Amino acid sequence: MKTESNTESAELLHCAVATSSEENADAVFRRLFGMSVVKEFMVGEELGRALFGFGGQAKVIVYSAGGATIEAFISPERSGALDRYDHICLATRNRLDLIERASRMGMSVSSFAREGGDVVFIRDSDGNFYEIKEKEGTG
């Protein structure tokens, strides 16, 4: 498949889903898919509003197996809602270039500054969210 000139393909890092409870997340990702919990963290009100366009808090459980990583956002009020945490995370060697191209294409770009570096999301015309990271070792 031909890509835009001077563009390197992106690497899928993780996918995220909203679930109504830790029990539901464990049922799918641990019991059904045999994944292990590798990390847990909280998404706060400010970050949620800046990146996803709605507030509230969510516990995030990160599951992994066989090179696949899933972030389960535990949020009973979001699991059946239109405003959700679902997104795909991609890494590229030139994040700034990709972000600028997305902006030129009319896509929404949101960022949130935090310790350790900023978090950047692109929202496409269908409402899908893509978290964009720089490939490690490239800048």
Short mmCIF file of N, CA and C in Angstrom, two decimals:
data_model
loop_
_atom_site.label_atom_id
_atom_site.label_comp_id
_atom_site.label_asym_id
_atom_site.label_seq_id
_atom_site.Cartn_x
_atom_site.Cartn_y
_atom_site.Cartn_z
N MET A 1 0.84 -1.18 0.00
CA MET A 1 0.00 0.00 0.00
C MET A 1 0.88 1.24 0.00
N LYS A 2 0.64 2.14 -0.90
CA LYS A 2 1.44 3.35 -1.03
C LYS A 2 1.05 4.35 0.05
N THR A 3 2.07 4.97 0.66
CA THR A 3 1.83 6.00 1.66
C THR A 3 2.22 7.35 1.10
N GLU A 4 1.79 8.40 1.78
CA GLU A 4 2.14 9.76 1.39
C GLU A 4 3.65 9.89 1.39
N SER A 5 4.22 10.64 0.46
CA SER A 5 5.67 10.77 0.37
C SER A 5 6.25 11.26 1.69
N ASN A 6 7.43 10.74 2.01
CA ASN A 6 8.15 11.09 3.24
C ASN A 6 7.37 10.72 4.49
N THR A 7 6.48 9.76 4.40
CA THR A 7 5.70 9.35 5.55
C THR A 7 6.04 7.92 5.90
N GLU A 8 6.37 7.70 7.16
CA GLU A 8 6.64 6.34 7.63
C GLU A 8 5.38 5.80 8.27
N SER A 9 5.16 4.52 8.13
CA SER A 9 3.96 3.93 8.73
C SER A 9 4.04 4.01 10.26
N ALA A 10 2.88 4.08 10.87
CA ALA A 10 2.78 4.16 12.33
C ALA A 10 2.71 2.75 12.91
N GLU A 11 3.05 2.64 14.18
CA GLU A 11 3.04 1.38 14.90
C GLU A 11 1.92 1.41 15.94
N LEU A 12 1.06 0.40 15.96
CA LEU A 12 -0.02 0.32 16.93
C LEU A 12 0.55 -0.02 18.29
N LEU A 13 0.26 0.81 19.30
CA LEU A 13 0.77 0.57 20.65
C LEU A 13 -0.28 -0.04 21.57
N HIS A 14 -1.49 0.48 21.55
CA HIS A 14 -2.55 -0.10 22.37
C HIS A 14 -3.92 0.34 21.87
N CYS A 15 -4.94 -0.35 22.33
CA CYS A 15 -6.33 0.04 22.10
C CYS A 15 -6.96 0.24 23.47
N ALA A 16 -8.03 1.00 23.53
CA ALA A 16 -8.71 1.26 24.81
C ALA A 16 -10.20 1.05 24.65
N VAL A 17 -10.82 0.54 25.71
CA VAL A 17 -12.26 0.34 25.73
C VAL A 17 -12.82 0.83 27.05
N ALA A 18 -14.10 1.17 27.06
CA ALA A 18 -14.79 1.54 28.30
C ALA A 18 -15.55 0.32 28.80
N THR A 19 -15.41 0.02 30.09
CA THR A 19 -16.16 -1.07 30.70
C THR A 19 -16.85 -0.55 31.95
N SER A 20 -17.93 -1.21 32.35
CA SER A 20 -18.73 -0.73 33.47
C SER A 20 -18.17 -1.15 34.83
N SER A 21 -17.27 -2.15 34.86
CA SER A 21 -16.72 -2.60 36.15
C SER A 21 -15.41 -3.34 35.94
N GLU A 22 -14.63 -3.43 37.03
CA GLU A 22 -13.39 -4.21 36.97
C GLU A 22 -13.70 -5.68 36.71
N GLU A 23 -14.81 -6.15 37.28
CA GLU A 23 -15.20 -7.55 37.09
C GLU A 23 -15.44 -7.85 35.61
N ASN A 24 -16.14 -6.94 34.92
CA ASN A 24 -16.38 -7.14 33.49
C ASN A 24 -15.08 -7.11 32.69
N ALA A 25 -14.20 -6.18 33.04
CA ALA A 25 -12.91 -6.10 32.34
C ALA A 25 -12.10 -7.38 32.55
N ASP A 26 -12.03 -7.85 33.80
CA ASP A 26 -11.29 -9.08 34.09
C ASP A 26 -11.90 -10.29 33.38
N ALA A 27 -13.23 -10.33 33.31
CA ALA A 27 -13.90 -11.45 32.65
C ALA A 27 -13.45 -11.56 31.19
N VAL A 28 -13.38 -10.42 30.52
CA VAL A 28 -13.00 -10.43 29.11
C VAL A 28 -11.50 -10.62 28.93
N PHE A 29 -10.72 -9.75 29.56
CA PHE A 29 -9.29 -9.71 29.25
C PHE A 29 -8.46 -10.74 29.99
N ARG A 30 -8.81 -11.09 31.23
CA ARG A 30 -8.06 -12.12 31.95
C ARG A 30 -8.60 -13.51 31.66
N ARG A 31 -9.91 -13.68 31.89
CA ARG A 31 -10.48 -15.02 31.77
C ARG A 31 -10.68 -15.45 30.32
N LEU A 32 -11.20 -14.58 29.48
CA LEU A 32 -11.46 -14.96 28.10
C LEU A 32 -10.19 -14.96 27.25
N PHE A 33 -9.43 -13.86 27.32
CA PHE A 33 -8.26 -13.72 26.45
C PHE A 33 -6.94 -14.12 27.11
N GLY A 34 -6.95 -14.42 28.42
CA GLY A 34 -5.74 -14.86 29.11
C GLY A 34 -4.67 -13.80 29.26
N MET A 35 -5.09 -12.54 29.30
CA MET A 35 -4.14 -11.44 29.44
C MET A 35 -3.81 -11.20 30.91
N SER A 36 -2.68 -10.57 31.18
CA SER A 36 -2.26 -10.23 32.53
C SER A 36 -2.38 -8.73 32.75
N VAL A 37 -2.63 -8.35 34.00
CA VAL A 37 -2.64 -6.93 34.36
C VAL A 37 -1.19 -6.49 34.51
N VAL A 38 -0.81 -5.43 33.79
CA VAL A 38 0.56 -4.94 33.85
C VAL A 38 0.66 -3.57 34.51
N LYS A 39 -0.47 -2.87 34.65
CA LYS A 39 -0.43 -1.52 35.21
C LYS A 39 -1.85 -1.06 35.50
N GLU A 40 -1.98 -0.18 36.49
CA GLU A 40 -3.25 0.48 36.78
C GLU A 40 -2.97 1.95 37.05
N PHE A 41 -3.88 2.84 36.61
CA PHE A 41 -3.74 4.26 36.89
C PHE A 41 -5.10 4.93 36.81
N MET A 42 -5.16 6.18 37.23
CA MET A 42 -6.40 6.94 37.21
C MET A 42 -6.33 8.05 36.16
N VAL A 43 -7.45 8.28 35.48
CA VAL A 43 -7.61 9.44 34.60
C VAL A 43 -8.50 10.40 35.36
N GLY A 44 -8.01 11.61 35.59
CA GLY A 44 -8.75 12.60 36.36
C GLY A 44 -9.64 13.48 35.51
N GLU A 45 -10.39 14.30 36.21
CA GLU A 45 -11.37 15.21 35.60
C GLU A 45 -10.72 16.11 34.54
N GLU A 46 -9.60 16.75 34.90
CA GLU A 46 -8.97 17.73 34.00
C GLU A 46 -8.46 17.08 32.71
N LEU A 47 -7.76 15.96 32.84
CA LEU A 47 -7.25 15.28 31.65
C LEU A 47 -8.40 14.76 30.80
N GLY A 48 -9.41 14.20 31.42
CA GLY A 48 -10.57 13.69 30.68
C GLY A 48 -11.26 14.78 29.88
N ARG A 49 -11.43 15.94 30.49
CA ARG A 49 -12.09 17.05 29.80
C ARG A 49 -11.20 17.58 28.65
N ALA A 50 -9.89 17.68 28.89
CA ALA A 50 -8.98 18.23 27.87
C ALA A 50 -8.85 17.32 26.66
N LEU A 51 -8.79 16.01 26.87
CA LEU A 51 -8.53 15.10 25.76
C LEU A 51 -9.77 14.46 25.17
N PHE A 52 -10.74 14.12 26.01
CA PHE A 52 -11.91 13.38 25.53
C PHE A 52 -13.16 14.24 25.43
N GLY A 53 -13.12 15.46 25.99
CA GLY A 53 -14.26 16.36 25.87
C GLY A 53 -15.33 16.18 26.92
N PHE A 54 -15.05 15.38 27.96
CA PHE A 54 -15.99 15.23 29.07
C PHE A 54 -15.21 14.96 30.34
N GLY A 55 -15.81 15.30 31.48
CA GLY A 55 -15.14 15.15 32.76
C GLY A 55 -15.40 13.80 33.39
N GLY A 56 -15.12 13.74 34.67
CA GLY A 56 -15.27 12.50 35.41
C GLY A 56 -13.93 11.82 35.58
N GLN A 57 -13.92 10.81 36.43
CA GLN A 57 -12.71 10.04 36.65
C GLN A 57 -12.92 8.61 36.21
N ALA A 58 -11.83 7.94 35.88
CA ALA A 58 -11.90 6.53 35.52
C ALA A 58 -10.62 5.84 35.96
N LYS A 59 -10.78 4.67 36.54
CA LYS A 59 -9.63 3.82 36.79
C LYS A 59 -9.31 3.12 35.48
N VAL A 60 -8.03 3.01 35.16
CA VAL A 60 -7.61 2.33 33.93
C VAL A 60 -6.77 1.12 34.32
N ILE A 61 -7.17 -0.03 33.80
CA ILE A 61 -6.41 -1.27 34.00
C ILE A 61 -5.80 -1.64 32.65
N VAL A 62 -4.49 -1.82 32.64
CA VAL A 62 -3.78 -2.16 31.40
C VAL A 62 -3.50 -3.66 31.40
N TYR A 63 -4.02 -4.32 30.36
CA TYR A 63 -3.84 -5.76 30.18
C TYR A 63 -2.90 -5.99 29.01
N SER A 64 -2.12 -7.09 29.08
CA SER A 64 -1.20 -7.38 27.98
C SER A 64 -1.00 -8.88 27.82
N ALA A 65 -0.81 -9.31 26.58
CA ALA A 65 -0.45 -10.69 26.26
C ALA A 65 -0.05 -10.75 24.79
N GLY A 66 0.99 -11.50 24.50
CA GLY A 66 1.39 -11.74 23.12
C GLY A 66 1.62 -10.50 22.29
N GLY A 67 2.11 -9.43 22.90
CA GLY A 67 2.36 -8.20 22.17
C GLY A 67 1.15 -7.29 22.05
N ALA A 68 -0.02 -7.74 22.49
CA ALA A 68 -1.23 -6.91 22.45
C ALA A 68 -1.44 -6.24 23.80
N THR A 69 -1.81 -4.97 23.77
CA THR A 69 -2.08 -4.22 25.00
C THR A 69 -3.44 -3.56 24.88
N ILE A 70 -4.26 -3.72 25.93
CA ILE A 70 -5.59 -3.12 26.00
C ILE A 70 -5.69 -2.31 27.28
N GLU A 71 -6.17 -1.07 27.16
CA GLU A 71 -6.47 -0.24 28.32
C GLU A 71 -7.98 -0.31 28.56
N ALA A 72 -8.39 -0.81 29.72
CA ALA A 72 -9.81 -0.86 30.08
C ALA A 72 -10.11 0.30 31.02
N PHE A 73 -10.91 1.26 30.55
CA PHE A 73 -11.32 2.41 31.35
C PHE A 73 -12.56 1.99 32.13
N ILE A 74 -12.44 1.90 33.46
CA ILE A 74 -13.55 1.47 34.31
C ILE A 74 -14.39 2.69 34.63
N SER A 75 -15.54 2.77 34.00
CA SER A 75 -16.39 3.95 34.12
C SER A 75 -17.84 3.56 33.84
N PRO A 76 -18.60 3.21 34.90
CA PRO A 76 -19.98 2.75 34.69
C PRO A 76 -20.82 3.73 33.86
N GLU A 77 -20.62 5.02 34.07
CA GLU A 77 -21.43 6.01 33.35
C GLU A 77 -21.01 6.17 31.89
N ARG A 78 -19.80 5.75 31.53
CA ARG A 78 -19.31 5.90 30.17
C ARG A 78 -19.47 4.65 29.32
N SER A 79 -19.63 3.49 29.94
CA SER A 79 -19.58 2.24 29.18
C SER A 79 -20.66 2.14 28.11
N GLY A 80 -21.82 2.75 28.32
CA GLY A 80 -22.87 2.71 27.31
C GLY A 80 -23.13 4.07 26.69
N ALA A 81 -22.28 5.02 27.00
CA ALA A 81 -22.50 6.41 26.57
C ALA A 81 -21.83 6.69 25.23
N LEU A 82 -22.24 7.79 24.62
CA LEU A 82 -21.60 8.24 23.39
C LEU A 82 -20.23 8.84 23.67
N ASP A 83 -20.08 9.52 24.81
CA ASP A 83 -18.79 10.08 25.21
C ASP A 83 -18.01 8.98 25.92
N ARG A 84 -16.98 8.46 25.26
CA ARG A 84 -16.25 7.32 25.80
C ARG A 84 -14.76 7.57 25.74
N TYR A 85 -14.01 6.62 26.30
CA TYR A 85 -12.56 6.69 26.33
C TYR A 85 -11.90 5.89 25.21
N ASP A 86 -12.68 5.28 24.33
CA ASP A 86 -12.13 4.43 23.27
C ASP A 86 -11.15 5.22 22.40
N HIS A 87 -9.97 4.64 22.16
CA HIS A 87 -9.00 5.26 21.28
C HIS A 87 -7.96 4.23 20.85
N ILE A 88 -7.24 4.56 19.82
CA ILE A 88 -6.13 3.74 19.34
C ILE A 88 -4.87 4.57 19.51
N CYS A 89 -3.82 3.96 20.04
CA CYS A 89 -2.56 4.67 20.27
C CYS A 89 -1.54 4.23 19.22
N LEU A 90 -0.98 5.21 18.53
CA LEU A 90 0.01 4.95 17.48
C LEU A 90 1.30 5.69 17.80
N ALA A 91 2.43 5.09 17.42
CA ALA A 91 3.72 5.75 17.56
C ALA A 91 4.30 5.98 16.18
N THR A 92 4.93 7.12 16.01
CA THR A 92 5.53 7.48 14.74
C THR A 92 6.90 8.11 15.00
N ARG A 93 7.75 8.10 14.00
CA ARG A 93 9.09 8.69 14.16
C ARG A 93 9.06 10.21 14.10
N ASN A 94 7.99 10.79 13.58
CA ASN A 94 7.90 12.25 13.50
C ASN A 94 6.49 12.69 13.90
N ARG A 95 6.27 12.71 15.21
CA ARG A 95 4.94 13.02 15.74
C ARG A 95 4.48 14.40 15.33
N LEU A 96 5.34 15.38 15.39
CA LEU A 96 4.95 16.75 15.05
C LEU A 96 4.45 16.83 13.61
N ASP A 97 5.14 16.17 12.69
CA ASP A 97 4.71 16.17 11.29
C ASP A 97 3.32 15.55 11.14
N LEU A 98 3.11 14.43 11.81
CA LEU A 98 1.81 13.76 11.74
C LEU A 98 0.70 14.65 12.30
N ILE A 99 0.98 15.30 13.42
CA ILE A 99 -0.01 16.20 14.04
C ILE A 99 -0.33 17.37 13.11
N GLU A 100 0.70 17.93 12.49
CA GLU A 100 0.48 19.05 11.56
C GLU A 100 -0.34 18.60 10.35
N ARG A 101 -0.06 17.41 9.82
CA ARG A 101 -0.83 16.90 8.69
C ARG A 101 -2.29 16.68 9.07
N ALA A 102 -2.52 16.13 10.26
CA ALA A 102 -3.90 15.91 10.72
C ALA A 102 -4.65 17.23 10.82
N SER A 103 -3.98 18.24 11.34
CA SER A 103 -4.59 19.57 11.45
C SER A 103 -4.93 20.13 10.08
N ARG A 104 -4.01 20.00 9.14
CA ARG A 104 -4.26 20.48 7.77
C ARG A 104 -5.42 19.74 7.10
N MET A 105 -5.63 18.50 7.50
CA MET A 105 -6.72 17.70 6.94
C MET A 105 -8.06 18.00 7.62
N GLY A 106 -8.05 18.94 8.56
CA GLY A 106 -9.29 19.32 9.23
C GLY A 106 -9.63 18.50 10.46
N MET A 107 -8.70 17.70 10.92
CA MET A 107 -8.94 16.89 12.11
C MET A 107 -8.66 17.72 13.35
N SER A 108 -9.37 17.41 14.42
CA SER A 108 -9.20 18.09 15.69
C SER A 108 -7.98 17.52 16.42
N VAL A 109 -7.13 18.39 16.96
CA VAL A 109 -5.96 17.97 17.72
C VAL A 109 -6.08 18.54 19.12
N SER A 110 -5.99 17.66 20.13
CA SER A 110 -6.05 18.08 21.53
C SER A 110 -4.78 17.62 22.23
N SER A 111 -4.27 18.47 23.12
CA SER A 111 -3.08 18.07 23.88
C SER A 111 -3.26 18.45 25.34
N PHE A 112 -2.53 17.75 26.19
CA PHE A 112 -2.58 17.98 27.62
C PHE A 112 -1.16 17.84 28.15
N ALA A 113 -0.63 18.93 28.72
CA ALA A 113 0.73 18.92 29.26
C ALA A 113 0.72 18.26 30.63
N ARG A 114 1.67 17.35 30.83
CA ARG A 114 1.81 16.72 32.14
C ARG A 114 3.26 16.32 32.33
N GLU A 115 3.60 15.97 33.57
CA GLU A 115 4.96 15.58 33.89
C GLU A 115 5.36 14.39 33.02
N GLY A 116 6.53 14.43 32.44
CA GLY A 116 6.98 13.36 31.57
C GLY A 116 6.65 13.59 30.11
N GLY A 117 6.00 14.71 29.80
CA GLY A 117 5.68 15.02 28.41
C GLY A 117 4.20 15.16 28.17
N ASP A 118 3.87 15.76 27.05
CA ASP A 118 2.46 16.01 26.75
C ASP A 118 1.80 14.78 26.14
N VAL A 119 0.48 14.75 26.25
CA VAL A 119 -0.34 13.71 25.65
C VAL A 119 -1.09 14.37 24.50
N VAL A 120 -1.07 13.75 23.32
CA VAL A 120 -1.72 14.34 22.15
C VAL A 120 -2.72 13.35 21.57
N PHE A 121 -3.93 13.86 21.29
CA PHE A 121 -4.97 13.06 20.65
C PHE A 121 -5.44 13.75 19.38
N ILE A 122 -5.71 12.96 18.36
CA ILE A 122 -6.32 13.43 17.12
C ILE A 122 -7.71 12.81 17.05
N ARG A 123 -8.68 13.61 16.65
CA ARG A 123 -10.04 13.09 16.46
C ARG A 123 -10.40 13.21 14.99
N ASP A 124 -10.77 12.09 14.37
CA ASP A 124 -11.09 12.12 12.95
C ASP A 124 -12.53 12.56 12.71
N SER A 125 -12.91 12.67 11.46
CA SER A 125 -14.24 13.18 11.12
C SER A 125 -15.37 12.25 11.55
N ASP A 126 -15.05 10.99 11.84
CA ASP A 126 -16.06 10.05 12.33
C ASP A 126 -16.13 10.02 13.85
N GLY A 127 -15.28 10.84 14.51
CA GLY A 127 -15.28 10.88 15.96
C GLY A 127 -14.34 9.90 16.63
N ASN A 128 -13.53 9.18 15.86
CA ASN A 128 -12.57 8.25 16.44
C ASN A 128 -11.37 9.01 17.00
N PHE A 129 -10.86 8.53 18.13
CA PHE A 129 -9.71 9.15 18.78
C PHE A 129 -8.44 8.34 18.54
N TYR A 130 -7.33 9.05 18.28
CA TYR A 130 -6.03 8.43 18.10
C TYR A 130 -5.03 9.16 18.98
N GLU A 131 -4.43 8.43 19.92
CA GLU A 131 -3.35 8.99 20.74
C GLU A 131 -2.07 8.84 19.93
N ILE A 132 -1.29 9.91 19.85
CA ILE A 132 -0.09 9.91 19.02
C ILE A 132 1.14 10.07 19.91
N LYS A 133 2.05 9.10 19.81
CA LYS A 133 3.30 9.14 20.56
C LYS A 133 4.47 9.11 19.59
N GLU A 134 5.60 9.58 20.07
CA GLU A 134 6.85 9.51 19.32
C GLU A 134 7.46 8.13 19.56
N LYS A 135 7.93 7.47 18.49
CA LYS A 135 8.60 6.18 18.67
C LYS A 135 9.81 6.38 19.56
N GLU A 136 10.03 5.47 20.49
CA GLU A 136 11.16 5.58 21.41
C GLU A 136 12.47 5.60 20.66
N GLY A 137 13.39 6.44 21.16
CA GLY A 137 14.71 6.54 20.56
C GLY A 137 14.78 7.44 19.34
N THR A 138 13.69 8.19 19.08
CA THR A 138 13.69 9.04 17.88
C THR A 138 13.56 10.52 18.21
N GLY A 139 13.46 10.86 19.47
CA GLY A 139 13.35 12.28 19.75
C GLY A 139 12.40 12.50 20.81
#
